[in-house]
Short mmCIF file of C-alpha atoms and ligand atoms in Angstrom, two decimals:
data_model
loop_
_atom_site.label_atom_id
_atom_site.label_comp_id
_atom_site.label_asym_id
_atom_site.label_seq_id
_atom_site.Cartn_x
_atom_site.Cartn_y
_atom_site.Cartn_z
CA MET Z 164 10.40 24.88 22.05
CA GLN Z 165 10.16 24.37 18.33
CA GLN Z 166 11.84 21.21 17.14
CA ASN Z 167 12.65 20.16 13.62
CA TRP Z 168 11.87 16.55 14.38
CA MET Z 169 12.07 15.43 10.75
CA SER Z 170 15.78 16.20 10.57
CA ARG Z 171 16.36 14.06 13.67
CA PHE Z 172 14.60 10.92 12.51
CA SER Z 173 16.70 8.05 11.15
CA ASP Z 174 17.08 7.60 7.40
CA ASN Z 175 15.33 4.26 7.73
CA ILE Z 176 12.14 5.76 9.06
CA LYS Z 177 11.89 9.43 8.14
CA ASP Z 178 10.23 8.88 4.76
CA TYR Z 179 7.88 6.16 5.94
CA ASP Z 180 4.44 7.64 6.21
CA GLY Z 181 2.53 4.90 8.03
CA TYR Z 182 0.73 1.76 6.99
CA ALA Z 183 -1.54 2.68 4.07
CA ILE Z 184 -4.15 0.07 4.94
CA GLY Z 185 -4.29 1.27 8.54
CA LYS Z 186 -5.05 4.81 7.36
CA LEU Z 187 -7.88 3.63 5.13
CA PHE Z 188 -9.38 1.62 8.00
CA LYS Z 189 -9.74 4.83 10.01
CA LEU Z 190 -12.34 5.93 7.45
CA LEU Z 191 -14.53 2.93 8.17
CA SER Z 192 -16.11 3.96 11.44
CA ASP Z 193 -19.71 4.06 10.12
CA PRO Z 194 -21.33 0.91 11.59
CA GLU Z 195 -23.50 0.59 8.49
CA THR Z 196 -20.47 0.17 6.24
CA ILE Z 197 -19.77 -3.46 5.42
CA SER Z 198 -16.03 -3.89 5.32
CA LEU Z 199 -14.48 -6.41 2.98
CA ALA Z 200 -11.22 -4.63 3.73
CA GLY Z 201 -9.91 -6.31 6.87
CA GLY Z 202 -8.11 -9.62 7.12
CA LEU Z 203 -9.73 -10.75 10.30
CA PRO Z 204 -10.70 -14.32 11.05
CA SER Z 205 -14.31 -14.59 12.19
CA PRO Z 206 -14.84 -14.63 15.98
CA ASP Z 207 -17.47 -17.31 15.22
CA THR Z 208 -14.52 -19.70 14.86
CA PHE Z 209 -12.73 -18.75 18.10
CA LEU Z 210 -12.31 -21.43 20.78
CA LYS Z 211 -13.58 -19.14 23.53
CA ASP Z 212 -14.64 -21.79 26.06
CA ASP Z 213 -11.42 -23.74 25.65
CA LEU Z 214 -9.34 -20.61 26.09
CA GLN Z 215 -11.23 -19.64 29.22
CA ARG Z 216 -10.83 -23.10 30.73
CA VAL Z 217 -7.14 -23.43 29.98
CA SER Z 218 -6.43 -19.87 31.00
CA GLN Z 219 -8.03 -20.31 34.41
CA ILE Z 220 -6.06 -23.47 35.10
CA ARG Z 221 -2.76 -21.86 34.07
CA LEU Z 222 -3.34 -18.71 36.09
CA ARG Z 223 -4.26 -20.79 39.13
CA GLU Z 224 -1.38 -23.22 38.87
CA ASP Z 225 1.41 -21.31 37.17
CA ALA Z 226 1.01 -17.60 37.88
CA ASP Z 227 4.57 -17.27 39.21
CA THR Z 228 6.14 -18.17 35.89
CA ILE Z 229 3.43 -16.64 33.70
CA MET Z 230 4.12 -13.29 35.34
CA GLN Z 231 7.88 -13.66 34.86
CA TYR Z 232 10.36 -13.10 31.98
CA THR Z 233 11.13 -16.19 29.97
CA ASP Z 234 13.41 -17.52 27.20
CA ILE Z 235 13.92 -15.16 24.27
CA SER Z 236 13.91 -17.97 21.73
CA GLY Z 237 10.59 -19.26 23.08
CA GLU Z 238 8.96 -21.51 25.65
CA ARG Z 239 10.39 -25.06 25.48
CA ASN Z 240 6.91 -26.61 25.67
CA LEU Z 241 5.66 -24.52 22.80
CA ILE Z 242 8.72 -25.26 20.69
CA GLN Z 243 8.21 -28.98 21.25
CA ALA Z 244 4.50 -28.71 20.44
CA VAL Z 245 5.29 -26.81 17.22
CA ILE Z 246 7.87 -29.42 16.22
CA GLN Z 247 5.17 -32.10 16.54
CA PHE Z 248 2.64 -29.92 14.70
CA LEU Z 249 5.03 -29.42 11.78
CA LYS Z 250 5.73 -33.16 11.59
CA GLU Z 251 2.13 -33.61 10.49
CA ASP Z 252 2.99 -31.30 7.60
CA HIS Z 253 6.07 -33.41 6.77
CA ILE Z 254 8.48 -30.83 8.13
CA ASN Z 255 11.14 -32.30 10.41
CA ILE Z 256 13.01 -29.82 12.54
CA SER Z 257 14.61 -29.68 15.95
CA GLU Z 258 14.87 -26.93 18.58
CA GLU Z 259 17.81 -25.25 16.89
CA ASN Z 260 15.62 -24.61 13.82
CA ILE Z 261 12.93 -22.53 15.50
CA VAL Z 262 12.44 -19.18 17.20
CA ILE Z 263 9.09 -18.21 18.68
CA THR Z 264 8.01 -14.75 17.51
CA SER Z 265 5.42 -12.22 18.52
CA SER Z 266 3.47 -13.26 15.46
CA GLY Z 267 3.98 -13.35 11.70
CA GLN Z 268 4.62 -9.65 11.40
CA GLN Z 269 7.57 -9.89 13.79
CA GLY Z 270 8.75 -12.93 11.87
CA LEU Z 271 8.92 -10.74 8.78
CA ASP Z 272 10.55 -7.86 10.63
CA LEU Z 273 13.28 -10.16 11.99
CA THR Z 274 13.87 -11.43 8.46
CA GLY Z 275 14.22 -7.94 7.02
CA ARG Z 276 16.54 -6.80 9.80
CA LEU Z 277 18.68 -9.88 9.49
CA PHE Z 278 19.31 -9.75 5.75
CA LEU Z 279 18.79 -6.28 4.35
CA ASN Z 280 21.14 -3.36 3.98
CA PRO Z 281 19.83 -0.22 2.26
CA GLY Z 282 19.72 -0.85 -1.48
CA ASP Z 283 19.75 -4.66 -1.28
CA ALA Z 284 17.11 -6.29 -3.44
CA VAL Z 285 14.14 -8.43 -2.40
CA ILE Z 286 12.40 -10.46 -5.08
CA LEU Z 287 8.64 -10.66 -4.63
CA ASP Z 288 5.32 -11.06 -6.39
CA ARG Z 289 3.23 -8.28 -7.83
CA PRO Z 290 1.01 -8.05 -5.82
CA THR Z 291 2.25 -9.32 -2.47
CA PHE Z 292 1.45 -8.97 1.24
CA ALA Z 293 1.47 -5.27 2.18
CA GLY Z 294 2.63 -6.04 5.72
CA ALA Z 295 5.78 -7.70 4.37
CA ILE Z 296 6.52 -4.67 2.22
CA VAL Z 297 6.17 -2.46 5.30
CA ALA Z 298 8.34 -4.73 7.44
CA PHE Z 299 11.13 -4.93 4.86
CA GLN Z 300 10.82 -1.27 3.89
CA MET Z 301 12.24 -0.29 7.28
CA GLN Z 302 15.66 -1.41 5.96
CA ARG Z 303 15.20 0.56 2.70
CA PRO Z 304 15.75 -2.27 0.23
CA ALA Z 305 14.98 -2.18 -3.49
CA PHE Z 306 11.85 -4.18 -4.26
CA ALA Z 307 12.00 -6.17 -7.48
CA GLY Z 308 8.49 -7.37 -8.26
CA VAL Z 309 7.26 -9.76 -10.94
CA GLU Z 310 3.59 -10.18 -11.93
CA ILE Z 311 2.06 -13.26 -10.31
CA ASP Z 312 0.38 -15.88 -12.55
CA VAL Z 313 -2.77 -17.91 -11.86
CA ASP Z 314 -0.55 -20.79 -10.71
CA GLY Z 315 1.68 -18.63 -8.54
CA SER Z 316 4.91 -16.68 -8.88
CA ASP Z 317 6.47 -16.24 -12.31
CA ILE Z 318 9.66 -18.18 -11.59
CA GLU Z 319 11.23 -17.42 -14.96
CA GLY Z 320 10.50 -13.75 -14.35
CA PHE Z 321 12.17 -14.05 -10.93
CA GLY Z 322 15.20 -15.58 -12.64
CA GLU Z 323 15.41 -12.74 -15.13
CA LYS Z 324 15.16 -10.15 -12.36
CA ILE Z 325 17.88 -11.87 -10.36
CA GLY Z 326 20.09 -11.99 -13.48
CA THR Z 327 19.61 -8.27 -14.15
CA LEU Z 328 20.18 -7.24 -10.54
CA THR Z 329 23.24 -9.44 -10.20
CA SER Z 330 24.74 -7.99 -13.39
CA GLN Z 331 24.25 -4.54 -11.82
CA ASN Z 332 26.07 -5.71 -8.67
CA ILE Z 333 22.93 -5.30 -6.59
CA PRO Z 334 22.85 -8.05 -3.96
CA VAL Z 335 19.61 -10.05 -4.02
CA LYS Z 336 19.13 -11.10 -0.40
CA PHE Z 337 16.02 -13.26 -0.55
CA ILE Z 338 12.90 -14.20 -2.47
CA TYR Z 339 9.68 -13.57 -0.55
CA VAL Z 340 6.60 -15.66 -1.37
CA VAL Z 341 3.24 -16.62 0.17
CA PRO Z 342 2.70 -19.88 -1.73
CA ASP Z 343 -0.58 -20.92 -0.11
CA PHE Z 344 -3.62 -18.71 -0.80
CA GLN Z 345 -1.54 -15.61 -1.08
CA ASN Z 346 -2.58 -12.41 0.61
CA PRO Z 347 -3.87 -10.44 -1.32
CA SER Z 348 -4.67 -12.54 -4.41
CA GLY Z 349 -5.75 -15.89 -2.95
CA ILE Z 350 -3.51 -17.54 -5.57
CA SER Z 351 -1.56 -20.71 -4.69
CA MET Z 352 1.74 -21.78 -6.21
CA SER Z 353 1.71 -25.09 -8.13
CA VAL Z 354 4.03 -27.90 -7.01
CA GLU Z 355 5.99 -27.57 -10.26
CA LYS Z 356 6.63 -23.91 -9.51
CA ARG Z 357 7.61 -24.67 -5.91
CA GLU Z 358 10.25 -27.05 -7.26
CA ALA Z 359 11.32 -24.55 -9.92
CA LEU Z 360 11.65 -21.86 -7.26
CA LEU Z 361 13.96 -24.16 -5.32
CA ASP Z 362 15.99 -24.77 -8.51
CA LEU Z 363 16.36 -21.02 -8.81
CA SER Z 364 17.31 -20.67 -5.16
CA TYR Z 365 20.01 -23.35 -5.57
CA GLU Z 366 21.28 -21.91 -8.85
CA PHE Z 367 21.80 -18.40 -7.47
CA ASP Z 368 22.25 -19.39 -3.83
CA ILE Z 369 19.49 -17.07 -2.67
CA PRO Z 370 17.23 -18.05 0.26
CA ILE Z 371 13.48 -18.30 -0.06
CA VAL Z 372 11.28 -16.76 2.62
CA GLU Z 373 8.07 -18.81 2.70
CA ASP Z 374 5.31 -17.00 4.57
CA SER Z 375 2.58 -19.49 5.50
CA PRO Z 376 -0.23 -18.04 7.59
CA TYR Z 377 -3.06 -19.64 5.59
CA ARG Z 378 -1.68 -23.11 4.92
CA SER Z 379 -4.23 -24.87 7.12
CA LEU Z 380 -7.18 -23.08 5.54
CA ARG Z 381 -7.72 -25.09 2.35
CA TYR Z 382 -11.37 -25.41 1.29
CA HIS Z 383 -10.97 -27.17 -2.06
CA GLY Z 384 -8.37 -29.35 -3.79
CA ASN Z 385 -5.43 -31.26 -2.33
CA ASN Z 386 -2.80 -29.99 0.07
CA LEU Z 387 0.45 -29.11 -1.67
CA PRO Z 388 3.82 -29.68 -0.04
CA SER Z 389 5.38 -26.62 1.53
CA ILE Z 390 8.55 -25.30 -0.10
CA TYR Z 391 10.26 -26.01 3.22
CA GLU Z 392 9.35 -29.69 2.92
CA LEU Z 393 10.45 -29.88 -0.72
CA ASP Z 394 13.77 -28.30 0.21
CA GLN Z 395 14.24 -30.80 3.04
CA ASN Z 396 13.73 -33.59 0.50
CA ARG Z 397 16.43 -32.09 -1.72
CA LYS Z 398 19.38 -29.94 -0.56
CA GLY Z 399 17.90 -28.40 2.59
CA GLY Z 400 18.85 -25.14 4.27
CA HIS Z 401 17.52 -22.78 1.58
CA VAL Z 402 14.12 -21.90 3.06
CA ILE Z 403 13.07 -19.76 6.01
CA GLY Z 404 9.50 -20.43 7.08
CA VAL Z 405 7.40 -17.67 8.66
CA TYR Z 406 4.37 -18.94 10.59
CA THR Z 407 1.75 -17.49 12.91
CA PHE Z 408 -0.96 -18.73 15.25
CA SER Z 409 -3.16 -15.83 14.10
CA LYS Z 410 -5.23 -17.81 11.66
CA LEU Z 411 -4.73 -21.20 13.29
CA PHE Z 412 -5.85 -20.20 16.76
CA CYS Z 413 -6.52 -16.45 17.06
CA PRO Z 414 -4.67 -13.21 16.22
CA GLY Z 415 -5.08 -11.82 19.75
CA MET Z 416 -2.29 -14.11 20.96
CA ARG Z 417 0.33 -12.42 18.74
CA VAL Z 418 2.41 -15.59 18.69
CA GLY Z 419 4.12 -17.19 15.73
CA PHE Z 420 7.38 -18.91 14.84
CA ASN Z 421 10.13 -18.74 12.27
CA ILE Z 422 11.91 -21.90 11.16
CA GLY Z 423 15.15 -22.26 9.27
CA PRO Z 424 18.85 -23.09 9.43
CA PRO Z 425 20.36 -22.80 12.96
CA GLU Z 426 22.64 -19.88 11.97
CA VAL Z 427 19.61 -17.88 10.84
CA ILE Z 428 17.55 -18.75 13.91
CA VAL Z 429 20.34 -17.81 16.34
CA LYS Z 430 20.71 -14.41 14.70
CA MET Z 431 16.96 -13.81 14.71
CA THR Z 432 16.96 -14.61 18.43
CA HIS Z 433 19.74 -12.07 18.90
CA ILE Z 434 17.67 -9.42 17.13
CA LYS Z 435 14.75 -10.27 19.44
CA GLU Z 436 17.05 -9.47 22.37
CA GLY Z 437 17.07 -5.89 21.16
CA ASN Z 438 13.35 -5.41 20.77
CA THR Z 439 10.76 -7.66 22.39
CA LEU Z 440 13.03 -9.86 24.51
CA ASN Z 441 10.67 -12.78 25.08
CA SER Z 442 7.23 -13.09 23.51
CA PRO Z 443 4.58 -13.09 26.27
CA LYS Z 444 4.80 -16.28 28.31
CA TYR Z 445 1.04 -16.42 28.97
CA ASN Z 446 0.22 -16.18 25.26
CA GLN Z 447 2.80 -18.82 24.42
CA ASP Z 448 1.25 -21.11 27.04
CA MET Z 449 -2.17 -20.62 25.48
CA CYS Z 450 -0.73 -21.60 22.10
CA THR Z 451 0.91 -24.67 23.65
CA ALA Z 452 -2.46 -25.59 25.13
CA PHE Z 453 -4.05 -25.05 21.72
CA LEU Z 454 -1.73 -27.65 20.21
CA GLN Z 455 -1.74 -30.05 23.15
CA GLU Z 456 -5.04 -29.73 24.98
CA MET Z 457 -7.54 -28.41 22.49
CA ASP Z 458 -8.83 -30.43 19.57
CA TRP Z 459 -7.10 -28.29 16.95
CA GLN Z 460 -7.71 -30.76 14.15
CA THR Z 461 -11.49 -30.51 14.64
CA HIS Z 462 -11.17 -26.76 15.11
CA LEU Z 463 -9.44 -26.39 11.74
CA GLU Z 464 -11.99 -28.71 10.11
CA ASN Z 465 -14.73 -26.43 11.48
CA CYS Z 466 -12.91 -23.31 10.26
CA ARG Z 467 -12.58 -24.81 6.80
CA ALA Z 468 -16.28 -25.77 6.65
CA TYR Z 469 -17.27 -22.32 7.89
CA TYR Z 470 -15.11 -20.34 5.43
CA ARG Z 471 -15.86 -22.72 2.55
CA GLU Z 472 -19.53 -21.75 2.81
CA LYS Z 473 -18.76 -18.05 2.94
CA LEU Z 474 -16.45 -18.26 -0.05
CA ALA Z 475 -19.06 -20.16 -2.08
CA LEU Z 476 -21.74 -17.64 -1.24
CA PHE Z 477 -19.42 -14.78 -2.07
CA LEU Z 478 -18.37 -16.20 -5.43
CA ASN Z 479 -21.96 -17.02 -6.41
CA THR Z 480 -23.13 -13.51 -5.54
CA MET Z 481 -20.21 -12.02 -7.47
CA GLN Z 482 -21.22 -14.01 -10.52
CA GLU Z 483 -24.76 -12.74 -10.23
CA TYR Z 484 -23.96 -9.06 -9.71
CA PHE Z 485 -20.89 -8.69 -11.90
CA PRO Z 486 -22.01 -9.93 -15.32
CA GLU Z 487 -19.29 -10.33 -17.92
CA GLU Z 488 -20.08 -7.07 -19.70
CA MET Z 489 -18.94 -5.14 -16.61
CA GLY Z 490 -15.37 -6.21 -17.41
CA VAL Z 491 -14.59 -7.21 -13.84
CA SER Z 492 -12.70 -10.43 -13.08
CA TRP Z 493 -11.69 -12.04 -9.82
CA THR Z 494 -9.62 -14.95 -8.54
CA LYS Z 495 -11.28 -18.12 -7.25
CA PRO Z 496 -9.12 -19.14 -4.31
CA GLU Z 497 -9.01 -22.67 -2.95
CA GLY Z 498 -8.39 -21.39 0.57
CA GLY Z 499 -7.29 -18.46 2.70
CA LEU Z 500 -9.25 -15.32 3.42
CA PHE Z 501 -8.96 -13.17 0.31
CA LEU Z 502 -9.68 -12.81 -3.34
CA TRP Z 503 -8.42 -10.28 -5.83
CA ALA Z 504 -10.71 -8.41 -8.19
CA THR Z 505 -9.57 -6.60 -11.32
CA VAL Z 506 -11.62 -3.76 -12.77
CA PRO Z 507 -11.19 -2.07 -16.17
CA GLU Z 508 -7.83 -0.30 -16.34
CA ARG Z 509 -9.26 3.20 -16.51
CA ILE Z 510 -10.70 2.84 -13.00
CA ASP Z 511 -8.47 3.82 -10.09
CA THR Z 512 -9.53 1.70 -7.13
CA LEU Z 513 -8.27 4.24 -4.59
CA GLU Z 514 -10.78 6.73 -6.01
CA LEU Z 515 -13.32 3.94 -6.14
CA PHE Z 516 -12.67 3.20 -2.47
CA TYR Z 517 -13.87 6.70 -1.47
CA GLU Z 518 -16.93 6.24 -3.67
CA ALA Z 519 -17.58 2.79 -2.22
CA ILE Z 520 -17.66 4.23 1.30
CA LYS Z 521 -20.60 6.36 0.18
CA PHE Z 522 -22.27 3.09 -0.87
CA LYS Z 523 -21.40 1.78 2.61
CA VAL Z 524 -19.04 -0.92 1.46
CA ALA Z 525 -15.23 -1.08 1.64
CA PHE Z 526 -12.32 -3.04 0.18
CA VAL Z 527 -8.57 -2.46 0.09
CA PRO Z 528 -7.33 -0.65 -3.04
CA GLY Z 529 -4.83 -2.94 -4.73
CA GLU Z 530 -2.08 -0.34 -4.98
CA VAL Z 531 -0.84 -0.97 -1.42
CA PHE Z 532 0.24 -4.50 -2.35
CA TYR Z 533 3.13 -3.50 -4.60
CA GLY Z 534 6.75 -2.93 -3.64
CA GLU Z 535 7.14 -0.52 -6.58
CA ASN Z 536 5.09 0.84 -9.51
CA PRO Z 537 1.68 0.01 -8.08
CA ALA Z 538 -1.11 -1.14 -10.39
CA LYS Z 539 -4.25 0.88 -9.81
CA ASN Z 540 -7.13 -1.27 -11.01
CA HIS Z 541 -7.36 -4.03 -8.41
CA MET Z 542 -9.06 -4.58 -5.09
CA ARG Z 543 -8.40 -7.00 -2.28
CA ILE Z 544 -11.56 -8.50 -0.92
CA ASN Z 545 -11.90 -10.36 2.37
CA PHE Z 546 -14.70 -12.86 2.79
CA SER Z 547 -13.98 -14.32 6.25
CA TYR Z 548 -15.22 -11.66 8.63
CA PRO Z 549 -18.62 -10.30 7.51
CA SER Z 550 -21.69 -12.48 8.02
CA LYS Z 551 -23.16 -14.26 5.00
CA ILE Z 552 -26.00 -11.73 4.83
CA GLN Z 553 -23.46 -8.89 4.93
CA LEU Z 554 -21.32 -10.55 2.25
CA ALA Z 555 -24.22 -10.78 -0.17
CA GLU Z 556 -25.27 -7.20 0.57
CA ALA Z 557 -21.67 -5.98 0.18
CA VAL Z 558 -21.42 -7.49 -3.30
CA LYS Z 559 -24.66 -5.77 -4.33
CA ARG Z 560 -23.42 -2.42 -3.01
CA LEU Z 561 -20.05 -2.84 -4.71
CA SER Z 562 -21.72 -3.66 -7.98
CA GLY Z 563 -23.97 -0.60 -7.67
CA CYS Z 564 -20.96 1.59 -6.97
CA LEU Z 565 -18.95 0.23 -9.87
CA ARG Z 566 -21.80 0.55 -12.36
CA LYS Z 567 -21.72 4.30 -11.79
CA HIS Z 568 -18.13 4.33 -13.00
CA LEU Z 569 -18.43 2.16 -16.11
C1 PLP E 739 0.85 -13.22 4.29
C2 PLP E 739 0.84 -12.76 5.70
N1 PLP E 739 1.97 -12.81 6.41
C3 PLP E 739 2.03 -12.39 7.68
C4 PLP E 739 0.90 -11.89 8.31
C5 PLP E 739 1.04 -11.35 9.70
O1 PLP E 739 0.54 -12.23 10.60
P1 PLP E 739 0.25 -11.81 12.10
O2 PLP E 739 -1.10 -11.19 12.10
O3 PLP E 739 0.29 -13.08 12.81
O4 PLP E 739 1.30 -10.87 12.52
C6 PLP E 739 -0.31 -11.83 7.62
C7 PLP E 739 -1.49 -11.29 8.27
O5 PLP E 739 -2.50 -11.04 7.70
C8 PLP E 739 -0.34 -12.28 6.28
O6 PLP E 739 -1.44 -12.24 5.53
#
């Protein structure tokens, strides 16, 4: 039977053609290709022995509940452990402020579903996290992007966008930011801008969605207060925090949490009823054990030391192989897993990507990190996953590839 499936698909999904980054990754099967494209933490940092130990104990002692359904809003023990964990970051919440998610990506999906009708506007950076664009895109919003500065989002630019959209009667539902070591740029938002963003949120009464997967991975400089904390010190109730255990513990768990006002959290829990029901109990227990029985402070110290070295090596090699006359610039992040390179405007990095594969090196073309009107001359580069030897070699290959195009 011949079916015209396209005509049957929902308006929300029929024009969505799949995650652009995922498609590019399919081209990277050659084992000799060094990929700077992924966003994977290094398995060298994984707490494998701890996980094995805790897992065996839980399976021996608690299999009946591990194998059962559990609360949709999350395991009580994990919620309590997260509340304690956040206290160390000066965030004070109670159970009504948190829903456990099946990781950061679900946290973003719940946010999009909760707030967006087709045509509603989302304010975001140019560039911003591609996964957030995909998650929100499912509700067919209008993306209103503003170029990010070296010290984070252009808050005045956000204000102008909000003014224009409001005057056109387009509802602006939230402002999405990744203030700490943003994916893809590695840029962090200054404290002044965090405060200014809150001013803006209060002035227009628009919530801020603060996505914080990399907050614990600072290699240089001082920790900055989260926007959630700053809001708590002022009016409160204007920020929704999206967190994940992926970079704290390991992505395989697929566990995270959203925090925010009780009304928001209740509704997010209701949305979860319609898709995942509960996040896996076993995985939640492993995350509880991570916070309560593993030495997570030392673990994060070790992660920071490990990635700090890789970042330094990467930046030094970049300096060596991309002399100024090549016209290439790149960000110098103080943490996270990524940096953002800019090549001369005439070079299209999607075309360069296919060339780079021939040189056995890969990156993510910058164009996937824009909600609208993508810029074409950037690349996202990951430095956490390849070994140090591979990182140095990858920079050499990338430089060789680019020189052919200059
Ligand atoms: C900014 C940002 N938000 C959310 C996520 C999604 O996190 P998770 O892998 O836990 O779903 C990522 C993952 O790379 C990210 O970089």
